[in-house]
Amino acid sequence: MSKTKSKTTVTRRKSGRQPSDRELVVVLDFGAQYGQLIARRVRECRVYCEILPFDTPVKKLLALRPKGIIFSGGPASVYEKNAPVCDPAIFEAGIPILGICYGMQLMGKMLGGKVVSAAKREFGKTELSVLSDADLFAGLNPQLICWMSHGDRVTKAPPGFVTLARTRTSPIAAMGDPKRKLFGVQFHPEVIHTPWGIETFRNFLYQQCGCQGLWTMASVAEQAAAAIRKEVGKKRVICALSGGVDSCATAAIVHRAIGDKLTCIFVDHGFLRKNEAKQVVRTFKDNFRANLVFRDASKRFLKRLEGVTDPEEKRIRIGNEFVSVFEEEAKKIGRVSYLAQGTLYPDVIESGTRTAAGIKSHHNVAGLPERMKLKLIEPLRSLFKDEVRALAEEVGLPAAIAWRQPFPGPGLAIRILGEITKERLDMLREADAVALDEIRKAGLYRNLFQSFAVLAPSLRSVGVMGDQRTYAYTVILRAVTGDDAMTADWARLPSEVLERISNRIINEVRGINRVVYDISSKPPATIEWE
């Protein structure tokens, strides 16, 4: 939430981390652009999947008892110096392996095949001719469209391998050794541009690895609650509730596990959306009857931001003030041993794997004081965002929270360009509520990654309302599509929806006479304006 000098002294616990030891598939990451997407596709087949570094020792892999291993793609060439390689003993471990792109080329080279730089590279949609309708391609058509992205290719398959598919420029676009259950594909089955790719994974997982699809959100919730119950015992847990799906799902699971030994602290800093605080309080008091401390600190936060216009300074001040308020409320509870928080699997990957190093640092509890010596409980630590939403519904959270779009910690404070005042907050809160209401009515809310309004106080313009001249504020609409916050494209909202939003904001929110639509993608722009 903020950049502060203090850090929480915590011990990380793996509560809820290992849903099932019977059906685990490991993705070895060779620096793939789509590494996380591979894991998500496997999980869509109801098989639990984790991502580990490419050089994970065989001994460690065997200790996990995986049903299968998938080699990801990667940017390197297998014949380059210092190209990433796996432990060669993996091929003798008797575990089914699927190599994708670089993973197939690595398999080919390490097992005695030949890999060269292709005279004609393949990028984009490509026609694939299937030569064997067994194994990976069982139940699929002989002519398919796949997504290619490579400059190298396997020109000679290793001993024991047969060619399973080819393209016009790649004579070996897929290969396999069915006896040893080793397979490789040059294309990317994990991307949506290979529409039947999920079937490739399903054939590998169910036919070659012997998986049954035991991993469900019901099993995740049950096992996470059991692990928390065993870990916590009679001790007490606090959870910082924000109203977002991550913190709400975390609180719901922990409450299922330990009941009234959990206390949620919900700090309203005054920058939430319309009626958001009431909705969260009602959900947890009525649906779960959980211990909930609600603190309305909006006046205090607003005073802290008087005269502040710099976006980073806003974030820092809001973060520091949150720490102070949270600590005050935590002290009133008494002796507490654990802090529950909504760390997700992408946070773990991006801060913990060798190949993903440098993407970002993960500080979910940034700023909590050192004297609060708490152990961490992270029941969502193994899940992606879409899985968290499914889990939230599984544990009884209403759809309004389970499918709530991401909302920044500083809230509306960074959606007002410049200084924050109560008048501007009220104005933006109403305009934002109108925009979301129309987007929901149009059935578009779940199709958008984020959608919101921004107030630009410095953009005042002349208008005419009721035959009178106005000089009022401008509201900027922002709506983007995407799977995560790393990249996003501006949403092509129907013109009639934009028209309704504009008409209602101008008519219903006093002080606004102009509405504009942001058509910038990320990159080069960011999703938020500050």
PDB file of C-alpha atoms in Angstrom, residues 95-343:
ATOM      1  CA  ILE A  95       7.557 -39.127 -14.953  1.00  0.00           C
ATOM      2  CA  PRO A  96       5.579 -38.080 -18.080  1.00  0.00           C
ATOM      3  CA  ILE A  97       6.994 -34.877 -19.600  1.00  0.00           C
ATOM      4  CA  LEU A  98       5.531 -32.379 -22.055  1.00  0.00           C
ATOM      5  CA  GLY A  99       7.912 -29.848 -23.608  1.00  0.00           C
ATOM      6  CA  ILE A 100       6.488 -26.639 -25.107  1.00  0.00           C
ATOM      7  CA  CYS A 101       8.457 -24.619 -27.698  1.00  0.00           C
ATOM      8  CA  TYR A 102      11.874 -24.157 -26.023  1.00  0.00           C
ATOM      9  CA  GLY A 103      10.932 -27.097 -23.817  1.00  0.00           C
ATOM     10  CA  MET A 104      10.537 -29.321 -26.879  1.00  0.00           C
ATOM     11  CA  GLN A 105      13.813 -28.086 -28.375  1.00  0.00           C
ATOM     12  CA  LEU A 106      15.628 -28.716 -25.092  1.00  0.00           C
ATOM     13  CA  MET A 107      14.202 -32.222 -24.920  1.00  0.00           C
ATOM     14  CA  GLY A 108      15.287 -32.837 -28.504  1.00  0.00           C
ATOM     15  CA  LYS A 109      18.850 -31.660 -27.917  1.00  0.00           C
ATOM     16  CA  MET A 110      19.388 -33.351 -24.542  1.00  0.00           C
ATOM     17  CA  LEU A 111      18.057 -36.705 -25.749  1.00  0.00           C
ATOM     18  CA  GLY A 112      20.148 -36.903 -28.920  1.00  0.00           C
ATOM     19  CA  GLY A 113      18.103 -35.058 -31.546  1.00  0.00           C
ATOM     20  CA  LYS A 114      19.125 -32.030 -33.602  1.00  0.00           C
ATOM     21  CA  VAL A 115      18.023 -28.403 -33.190  1.00  0.00           C
ATOM     22  CA  VAL A 116      18.948 -25.620 -35.620  1.00  0.00           C
ATOM     23  CA  SER A 117      18.109 -22.014 -36.332  1.00  0.00           C
ATOM     24  CA  ALA A 118      15.224 -22.090 -38.792  1.00  0.00           C
ATOM     25  CA  ALA A 119      15.666 -20.504 -42.207  1.00  0.00           C
ATOM     26  CA  LYS A 120      12.018 -19.438 -41.998  1.00  0.00           C
ATOM     27  CA  ARG A 121      10.768 -18.523 -38.562  1.00  0.00           C
ATOM     28  CA  GLU A 122       7.158 -19.129 -37.517  1.00  0.00           C
ATOM     29  CA  PHE A 123       5.203 -16.462 -35.660  1.00  0.00           C
ATOM     30  CA  GLY A 124       1.445 -16.273 -35.315  1.00  0.00           C
ATOM     31  CA  LYS A 125      -1.363 -18.543 -36.461  1.00  0.00           C
ATOM     32  CA  THR A 126      -0.119 -21.560 -38.378  1.00  0.00           C
ATOM     33  CA  GLU A 127      -1.755 -24.566 -40.025  1.00  0.00           C
ATOM     34  CA  LEU A 128      -0.875 -27.810 -38.273  1.00  0.00           C
ATOM     35  CA  SER A 129      -1.161 -31.249 -39.877  1.00  0.00           C
ATOM     36  CA  VAL A 130      -1.645 -34.072 -37.363  1.00  0.00           C
ATOM     37  CA  LEU A 131       0.092 -37.316 -38.323  1.00  0.00           C
ATOM     38  CA  SER A 132      -1.069 -39.394 -35.334  1.00  0.00           C
ATOM     39  CA  ASP A 133      -4.515 -39.110 -33.781  1.00  0.00           C
ATOM     40  CA  ALA A 134      -3.362 -40.885 -30.620  1.00  0.00           C
ATOM     41  CA  ASP A 135      -1.658 -39.521 -27.496  1.00  0.00           C
ATOM     42  CA  LEU A 136      -1.663 -35.677 -27.466  1.00  0.00           C
ATOM     43  CA  PHE A 137      -4.010 -35.317 -30.431  1.00  0.00           C
ATOM     44  CA  ALA A 138      -6.595 -37.947 -29.497  1.00  0.00           C
ATOM     45  CA  GLY A 139     -10.068 -36.816 -30.494  1.00  0.00           C
ATOM     46  CA  LEU A 140      -8.849 -33.835 -32.535  1.00  0.00           C
ATOM     47  CA  ASN A 141      -9.133 -33.048 -36.232  1.00  0.00           C
ATOM     48  CA  PRO A 142      -6.189 -33.866 -38.552  1.00  0.00           C
ATOM     49  CA  GLN A 143      -6.006 -30.229 -39.724  1.00  0.00           C
ATOM     50  CA  LEU A 144      -5.740 -27.613 -36.986  1.00  0.00           C
ATOM     51  CA  ILE A 145      -4.740 -23.997 -36.385  1.00  0.00           C
ATOM     52  CA  CYS A 146      -2.091 -23.378 -33.740  1.00  0.00           C
ATOM     53  CA  TRP A 147      -0.028 -20.455 -32.465  1.00  0.00           C
ATOM     54  CA  MET A 148       3.708 -20.501 -33.218  1.00  0.00           C
ATOM     55  CA  SER A 149       6.423 -18.219 -31.837  1.00  0.00           C
ATOM     56  CA  HIS A 150       9.903 -19.575 -32.543  1.00  0.00           C
ATOM     57  CA  GLY A 151      13.067 -19.079 -34.541  1.00  0.00           C
ATOM     58  CA  ASP A 152      14.625 -22.523 -33.861  1.00  0.00           C
ATOM     59  CA  ARG A 153      13.266 -25.939 -34.697  1.00  0.00           C
ATOM     60  CA  VAL A 154      13.912 -29.645 -34.189  1.00  0.00           C
ATOM     61  CA  THR A 155      15.116 -31.135 -37.470  1.00  0.00           C
ATOM     62  CA  LYS A 156      15.903 -34.622 -36.143  1.00  0.00           C
ATOM     63  CA  ALA A 157      13.894 -36.273 -33.392  1.00  0.00           C
ATOM     64  CA  PRO A 158      15.791 -38.130 -30.629  1.00  0.00           C
ATOM     65  CA  PRO A 159      16.016 -41.934 -30.744  1.00  0.00           C
ATOM     66  CA  GLY A 160      12.704 -43.536 -29.798  1.00  0.00           C
ATOM     67  CA  PHE A 161      10.647 -40.486 -30.817  1.00  0.00           C
ATOM     68  CA  VAL A 162       8.159 -40.298 -33.691  1.00  0.00           C
ATOM     69  CA  THR A 163       6.777 -37.240 -35.433  1.00  0.00           C
ATOM     70  CA  LEU A 164       3.203 -36.479 -34.329  1.00  0.00           C
ATOM     71  CA  ALA A 165       2.493 -33.299 -36.329  1.00  0.00           C
ATOM     72  CA  ARG A 166       4.093 -30.946 -38.830  1.00  0.00           C
ATOM     73  CA  THR A 167       3.601 -27.538 -40.447  1.00  0.00           C
ATOM     74  CA  ARG A 168       4.656 -26.194 -43.816  1.00  0.00           C
ATOM     75  CA  THR A 169       8.023 -25.014 -42.457  1.00  0.00           C
ATOM     76  CA  SER A 170       8.454 -27.316 -39.424  1.00  0.00           C
ATOM     77  CA  PRO A 171       8.620 -31.013 -40.376  1.00  0.00           C
ATOM     78  CA  ILE A 172       8.597 -31.879 -36.657  1.00  0.00           C
ATOM     79  CA  ALA A 173       6.006 -29.595 -35.044  1.00  0.00           C
ATOM     80  CA  ALA A 174       5.183 -32.215 -32.412  1.00  0.00           C
ATOM     81  CA  MET A 175       6.981 -35.390 -31.376  1.00  0.00           C
ATOM     82  CA  GLY A 176       6.632 -38.117 -28.812  1.00  0.00           C
ATOM     83  CA  ASP A 177       8.064 -41.255 -27.285  1.00  0.00           C
ATOM     84  CA  PRO A 178       4.847 -42.948 -26.069  1.00  0.00           C
ATOM     85  CA  LYS A 179       6.764 -45.759 -24.383  1.00  0.00           C
ATOM     86  CA  ARG A 180       8.581 -43.336 -22.051  1.00  0.00           C
ATOM     87  CA  LYS A 181       5.675 -40.843 -22.099  1.00  0.00           C
ATOM     88  CA  LEU A 182       7.883 -37.997 -23.314  1.00  0.00           C
ATOM     89  CA  PHE A 183       6.269 -35.469 -25.641  1.00  0.00           C
ATOM     90  CA  GLY A 184       7.093 -32.129 -27.227  1.00  0.00           C
ATOM     91  CA  VAL A 185       5.109 -29.524 -29.162  1.00  0.00           C
ATOM     92  CA  GLN A 186       6.592 -26.576 -31.033  1.00  0.00           C
ATOM     93  CA  PHE A 187       3.375 -24.549 -30.808  1.00  0.00           C
ATOM     94  CA  HIS A 188       1.835 -22.914 -27.723  1.00  0.00           C
ATOM     95  CA  PRO A 189      -1.247 -24.845 -26.545  1.00  0.00           C
ATOM     96  CA  GLU A 190      -1.665 -22.500 -23.576  1.00  0.00           C
ATOM     97  CA  VAL A 191      -2.676 -19.366 -25.532  1.00  0.00           C
ATOM     98  CA  ILE A 192      -6.201 -18.621 -26.716  1.00  0.00           C
ATOM     99  CA  HIS A 193      -4.920 -18.445 -30.300  1.00  0.00           C
ATOM    100  CA  THR A 194      -4.637 -22.250 -30.156  1.00  0.00           C
ATOM    101  CA  PRO A 195      -8.365 -22.796 -29.527  1.00  0.00           C
ATOM    102  CA  TRP A 196      -8.088 -26.558 -29.000  1.00  0.00           C
ATOM    103  CA  GLY A 197      -4.928 -26.286 -26.864  1.00  0.00           C
ATOM    104  CA  ILE A 198      -6.771 -27.200 -23.688  1.00  0.00           C
ATOM    105  CA  GLU A 199      -7.482 -30.606 -25.246  1.00  0.00           C
ATOM    106  CA  THR A 200      -3.753 -31.160 -25.659  1.00  0.00           C
ATOM    107  CA  PHE A 201      -3.255 -30.542 -21.963  1.00  0.00           C
ATOM    108  CA  ARG A 202      -6.226 -32.712 -21.076  1.00  0.00           C
ATOM    109  CA  ASN A 203      -4.901 -35.613 -23.167  1.00  0.00           C
ATOM    110  CA  PHE A 204      -1.472 -35.284 -21.546  1.00  0.00           C
ATOM    111  CA  LEU A 205      -2.844 -35.007 -18.023  1.00  0.00           C
ATOM    112  CA  TYR A 206      -5.519 -37.699 -18.186  1.00  0.00           C
ATOM    113  CA  GLN A 207      -4.076 -40.207 -20.677  1.00  0.00           C
ATOM    114  CA  GLN A 208      -0.348 -39.924 -20.024  1.00  0.00           C
ATOM    115  CA  CYS A 209      -0.146 -38.755 -16.395  1.00  0.00           C
ATOM    116  CA  GLY A 210      -3.154 -40.688 -15.125  1.00  0.00           C
ATOM    117  CA  CYS A 211      -4.792 -37.662 -13.480  1.00  0.00           C
ATOM    118  CA  GLN A 212      -8.454 -37.791 -12.511  1.00  0.00           C
ATOM    119  CA  GLY A 213      -9.246 -34.090 -11.977  1.00  0.00           C
ATOM    120  CA  LEU A 214      -9.548 -34.063  -8.195  1.00  0.00           C
ATOM    121  CA  TRP A 215      -8.645 -30.409  -7.689  1.00  0.00           C
ATOM    122  CA  THR A 216     -11.726 -28.236  -7.144  1.00  0.00           C
ATOM    123  CA  MET A 217     -12.464 -25.042  -5.227  1.00  0.00           C
ATOM    124  CA  ALA A 218     -14.478 -27.089  -2.736  1.00  0.00           C
ATOM    125  CA  SER A 219     -11.410 -29.219  -1.973  1.00  0.00           C
ATOM    126  CA  VAL A 220      -9.189 -26.114  -1.778  1.00  0.00           C
ATOM    127  CA  ALA A 221     -11.501 -24.452   0.745  1.00  0.00           C
ATOM    128  CA  GLU A 222     -11.799 -27.605   2.856  1.00  0.00           C
ATOM    129  CA  GLN A 223      -8.074 -28.315   2.960  1.00  0.00           C
ATOM    130  CA  ALA A 224      -7.112 -24.669   3.552  1.00  0.00           C
ATOM    131  CA  ALA A 225      -9.512 -24.402   6.483  1.00  0.00           C
ATOM    132  CA  ALA A 226      -8.206 -27.659   7.981  1.00  0.00           C
ATOM    133  CA  ALA A 227      -4.589 -26.478   7.700  1.00  0.00           C
ATOM    134  CA  ILE A 228      -5.408 -23.124   9.329  1.00  0.00           C
ATOM    135  CA  ARG A 229      -7.349 -24.821  12.126  1.00  0.00           C
ATOM    136  CA  LYS A 230      -4.396 -27.082  12.878  1.00  0.00           C
ATOM    137  CA  GLU A 231      -1.871 -24.235  12.691  1.00  0.00           C
ATOM    138  CA  VAL A 232      -3.696 -21.649  14.794  1.00  0.00           C
ATOM    139  CA  GLY A 233      -5.152 -23.833  17.517  1.00  0.00           C
ATOM    140  CA  LYS A 234      -6.517 -21.565  20.258  1.00  0.00           C
ATOM    141  CA  LYS A 235      -4.556 -18.471  19.223  1.00  0.00           C
ATOM    142  CA  ARG A 236      -6.031 -15.365  17.646  1.00  0.00           C
ATOM    143  CA  VAL A 237      -5.819 -13.976  14.119  1.00  0.00           C
ATOM    144  CA  ILE A 238      -6.416 -10.512  12.673  1.00  0.00           C
ATOM    145  CA  CYS A 239      -7.157  -9.694   9.053  1.00  0.00           C
ATOM    146  CA  ALA A 240      -7.032  -6.288   7.372  1.00  0.00           C
ATOM    147  CA  LEU A 241     -10.248  -6.195   5.377  1.00  0.00           C
ATOM    148  CA  SER A 242     -10.305  -3.908   2.349  1.00  0.00           C
ATOM    149  CA  GLY A 243     -13.518  -4.958   0.635  1.00  0.00           C
ATOM    150  CA  GLY A 244     -11.631  -6.512  -2.289  1.00  0.00           C
ATOM    151  CA  VAL A 245     -12.149 -10.134  -3.247  1.00  0.00           C
ATOM    152  CA  ASP A 246      -8.685 -11.211  -2.022  1.00  0.00           C
ATOM    153  CA  SER A 247      -9.014  -9.947   1.544  1.00  0.00           C
ATOM    154  CA  CYS A 248     -12.690 -10.948   1.763  1.00  0.00           C
ATOM    155  CA  ALA A 249     -12.015 -14.502   0.557  1.00  0.00           C
ATOM    156  CA  THR A 250      -9.106 -14.769   2.989  1.00  0.00           C
ATOM    157  CA  ALA A 251     -11.289 -13.638   5.880  1.00  0.00           C
ATOM    158  CA  ALA A 252     -14.102 -16.006   4.889  1.00  0.00           C
ATOM    159  CA  ILE A 253     -11.805 -19.058   4.814  1.00  0.00           C
ATOM    160  CA  VAL A 254     -10.070 -18.180   8.081  1.00  0.00           C
ATOM    161  CA  HIS A 255     -13.463 -17.589   9.726  1.00  0.00           C
ATOM    162  CA  ARG A 256     -14.642 -20.978   8.466  1.00  0.00           C
ATOM    163  CA  ALA A 257     -11.573 -22.514  10.110  1.00  0.00           C
ATOM    164  CA  ILE A 258     -11.437 -20.779  13.493  1.00  0.00           C
ATOM    165  CA  GLY A 259     -14.676 -18.825  13.929  1.00  0.00           C
ATOM    166  CA  ASP A 260     -14.578 -16.079  16.550  1.00  0.00           C
ATOM    167  CA  LYS A 261     -10.818 -16.399  17.044  1.00  0.00           C
ATOM    168  CA  LEU A 262     -10.600 -14.204  13.917  1.00  0.00           C
ATOM    169  CA  THR A 263     -11.088 -10.453  14.105  1.00  0.00           C
ATOM    170  CA  CYS A 264     -11.298  -8.438  10.890  1.00  0.00           C
ATOM    171  CA  ILE A 265     -10.284  -4.796  10.939  1.00  0.00           C
ATOM    172  CA  PHE A 266     -11.907  -2.632   8.289  1.00  0.00           C
ATOM    173  CA  VAL A 267     -10.550   0.901   8.046  1.00  0.00           C
ATOM    174  CA  ASP A 268     -12.641   3.306   5.976  1.00  0.00           C
ATOM    175  CA  HIS A 269     -10.199   5.956   4.794  1.00  0.00           C
ATOM    176  CA  GLY A 270     -12.948   7.859   3.030  1.00  0.00           C
ATOM    177  CA  PHE A 271     -11.758   7.035  -0.464  1.00  0.00           C
ATOM    178  CA  LEU A 272     -14.039   4.056  -1.097  1.00  0.00           C
ATOM    179  CA  ARG A 273     -16.757   3.871  -3.725  1.00  0.00           C
ATOM    180  CA  LYS A 274     -20.390   4.683  -3.013  1.00  0.00           C
ATOM    181  CA  ASN A 275     -21.911   2.459  -0.290  1.00  0.00           C
ATOM    182  CA  GLU A 276     -18.854   0.180  -0.363  1.00  0.00           C
ATOM    183  CA  ALA A 277     -18.142   0.324   3.364  1.00  0.00           C
ATOM    184  CA  LYS A 278     -21.758  -0.502   4.242  1.00  0.00           C
ATOM    185  CA  GLN A 279     -21.771  -3.447   1.837  1.00  0.00           C
ATOM    186  CA  VAL A 280     -18.636  -5.027   3.303  1.00  0.00           C
ATOM    187  CA  VAL A 281     -19.765  -4.554   6.902  1.00  0.00           C
ATOM    188  CA  ARG A 282     -23.199  -6.006   6.127  1.00  0.00           C
ATOM    189  CA  THR A 283     -21.705  -9.013   4.316  1.00  0.00           C
ATOM    190  CA  PHE A 284     -19.454 -10.034   7.163  1.00  0.00           C
ATOM    191  CA  LYS A 285     -21.810  -9.308   9.997  1.00  0.00           C
ATOM    192  CA  ASP A 286     -24.914 -10.814   8.395  1.00  0.00           C
ATOM    193  CA  ASN A 287     -23.479 -13.673   6.297  1.00  0.00           C
ATOM    194  CA  PHE A 288     -20.617 -14.800   8.522  1.00  0.00           C
ATOM    195  CA  ARG A 289     -21.343 -13.184  11.885  1.00  0.00           C
ATOM    196  CA  ALA A 290     -17.614 -12.556  12.072  1.00  0.00           C
ATOM    197  CA  ASN A 291     -15.905 -10.303  14.592  1.00  0.00           C
ATOM    198  CA  LEU A 292     -15.519  -7.073  12.673  1.00  0.00           C
ATOM    199  CA  VAL A 293     -13.979  -3.840  13.862  1.00  0.00           C
ATOM    200  CA  PHE A 294     -15.098  -0.952  11.683  1.00  0.00           C
ATOM    201  CA  ARG A 295     -13.225   2.328  11.941  1.00  0.00           C
ATOM    202  CA  ASP A 296     -14.416   5.407  10.083  1.00  0.00           C
ATOM    203  CA  ALA A 297     -11.231   7.448   9.789  1.00  0.00           C
ATOM    204  CA  SER A 298     -12.257   9.424   6.723  1.00  0.00           C
ATOM    205  CA  LYS A 299     -11.914  12.876   8.327  1.00  0.00           C
ATOM    206  CA  ARG A 300      -8.486  11.978   9.637  1.00  0.00           C
ATOM    207  CA  PHE A 301      -7.255  10.807   6.216  1.00  0.00           C
ATOM    208  CA  LEU A 302      -8.720  13.830   4.446  1.00  0.00           C
ATOM    209  CA  LYS A 303      -6.912  16.186   6.801  1.00  0.00           C
ATOM    210  CA  ARG A 304      -3.681  14.255   6.214  1.00  0.00           C
ATOM    211  CA  LEU A 305      -3.962  14.988   2.480  1.00  0.00           C
ATOM    212  CA  GLU A 306      -4.674  18.699   2.705  1.00  0.00           C
ATOM    213  CA  GLY A 307      -2.700  20.533   0.031  1.00  0.00           C
ATOM    214  CA  VAL A 308      -1.111  17.356  -1.373  1.00  0.00           C
ATOM    215  CA  THR A 309      -1.112  17.052  -5.178  1.00  0.00           C
ATOM    216  CA  ASP A 310       1.761  14.664  -5.924  1.00  0.00           C
ATOM    217  CA  PRO A 311       0.431  11.110  -6.590  1.00  0.00           C
ATOM    218  CA  GLU A 312       3.291   9.337  -4.828  1.00  0.00           C
ATOM    219  CA  GLU A 313       2.998  11.581  -1.799  1.00  0.00           C
ATOM    220  CA  LYS A 314      -0.699  10.750  -1.625  1.00  0.00           C
ATOM    221  CA  ARG A 315       0.084   7.032  -1.575  1.00  0.00           C
ATOM    222  CA  ILE A 316       2.754   7.412   1.095  1.00  0.00           C
ATOM    223  CA  ARG A 317       0.573   9.493   3.386  1.00  0.00           C
ATOM    224  CA  ILE A 318      -2.428   7.211   3.000  1.00  0.00           C
ATOM    225  CA  GLY A 319      -0.244   4.151   3.641  1.00  0.00           C
ATOM    226  CA  ASN A 320       1.355   5.632   6.755  1.00  0.00           C
ATOM    227  CA  GLU A 321      -1.990   6.734   8.136  1.00  0.00           C
ATOM    228  CA  PHE A 322      -3.473   3.299   7.487  1.00  0.00           C
ATOM    229  CA  VAL A 323      -0.652   1.720   9.502  1.00  0.00           C
ATOM    230  CA  SER A 324      -1.341   4.046  12.420  1.00  0.00           C
ATOM    231  CA  VAL A 325      -5.079   3.407  12.456  1.00  0.00           C
ATOM    232  CA  PHE A 326      -4.661  -0.361  11.992  1.00  0.00           C
ATOM    233  CA  GLU A 327      -2.195  -0.546  14.879  1.00  0.00           C
ATOM    234  CA  GLU A 328      -4.503   1.437  17.155  1.00  0.00           C
ATOM    235  CA  GLU A 329      -7.354  -0.985  16.518  1.00  0.00           C
ATOM    236  CA  ALA A 330      -5.155  -4.091  16.769  1.00  0.00           C
ATOM    237  CA  LYS A 331      -3.964  -3.036  20.229  1.00  0.00           C
ATOM    238  CA  LYS A 332      -7.558  -2.926  21.473  1.00  0.00           C
ATOM    239  CA  ILE A 333      -8.087  -6.583  20.517  1.00  0.00           C
ATOM    240  CA  GLY A 334      -5.434  -7.906  22.868  1.00  0.00           C
ATOM    241  CA  ARG A 335      -2.910 -10.670  22.297  1.00  0.00           C
ATOM    242  CA  VAL A 336      -2.792 -11.690  18.614  1.00  0.00           C
ATOM    243  CA  SER A 337      -0.419 -14.225  17.030  1.00  0.00           C
ATOM    244  CA  TYR A 338      -1.303 -14.271  13.324  1.00  0.00           C
ATOM    245  CA  LEU A 339      -2.033 -11.909  10.465  1.00  0.00           C
ATOM    246  CA  ALA A 340      -4.145 -13.282   7.587  1.00  0.00           C
ATOM    247  CA  GLN A 341      -3.591 -11.707   4.187  1.00  0.00           C
ATOM    248  CA  GLY A 342      -4.564 -12.330   0.577  1.00  0.00           C
ATOM    249  CA  THR A 343      -1.261 -13.147  -1.117  1.00  0.00           C
TER     250      THR A 343
END
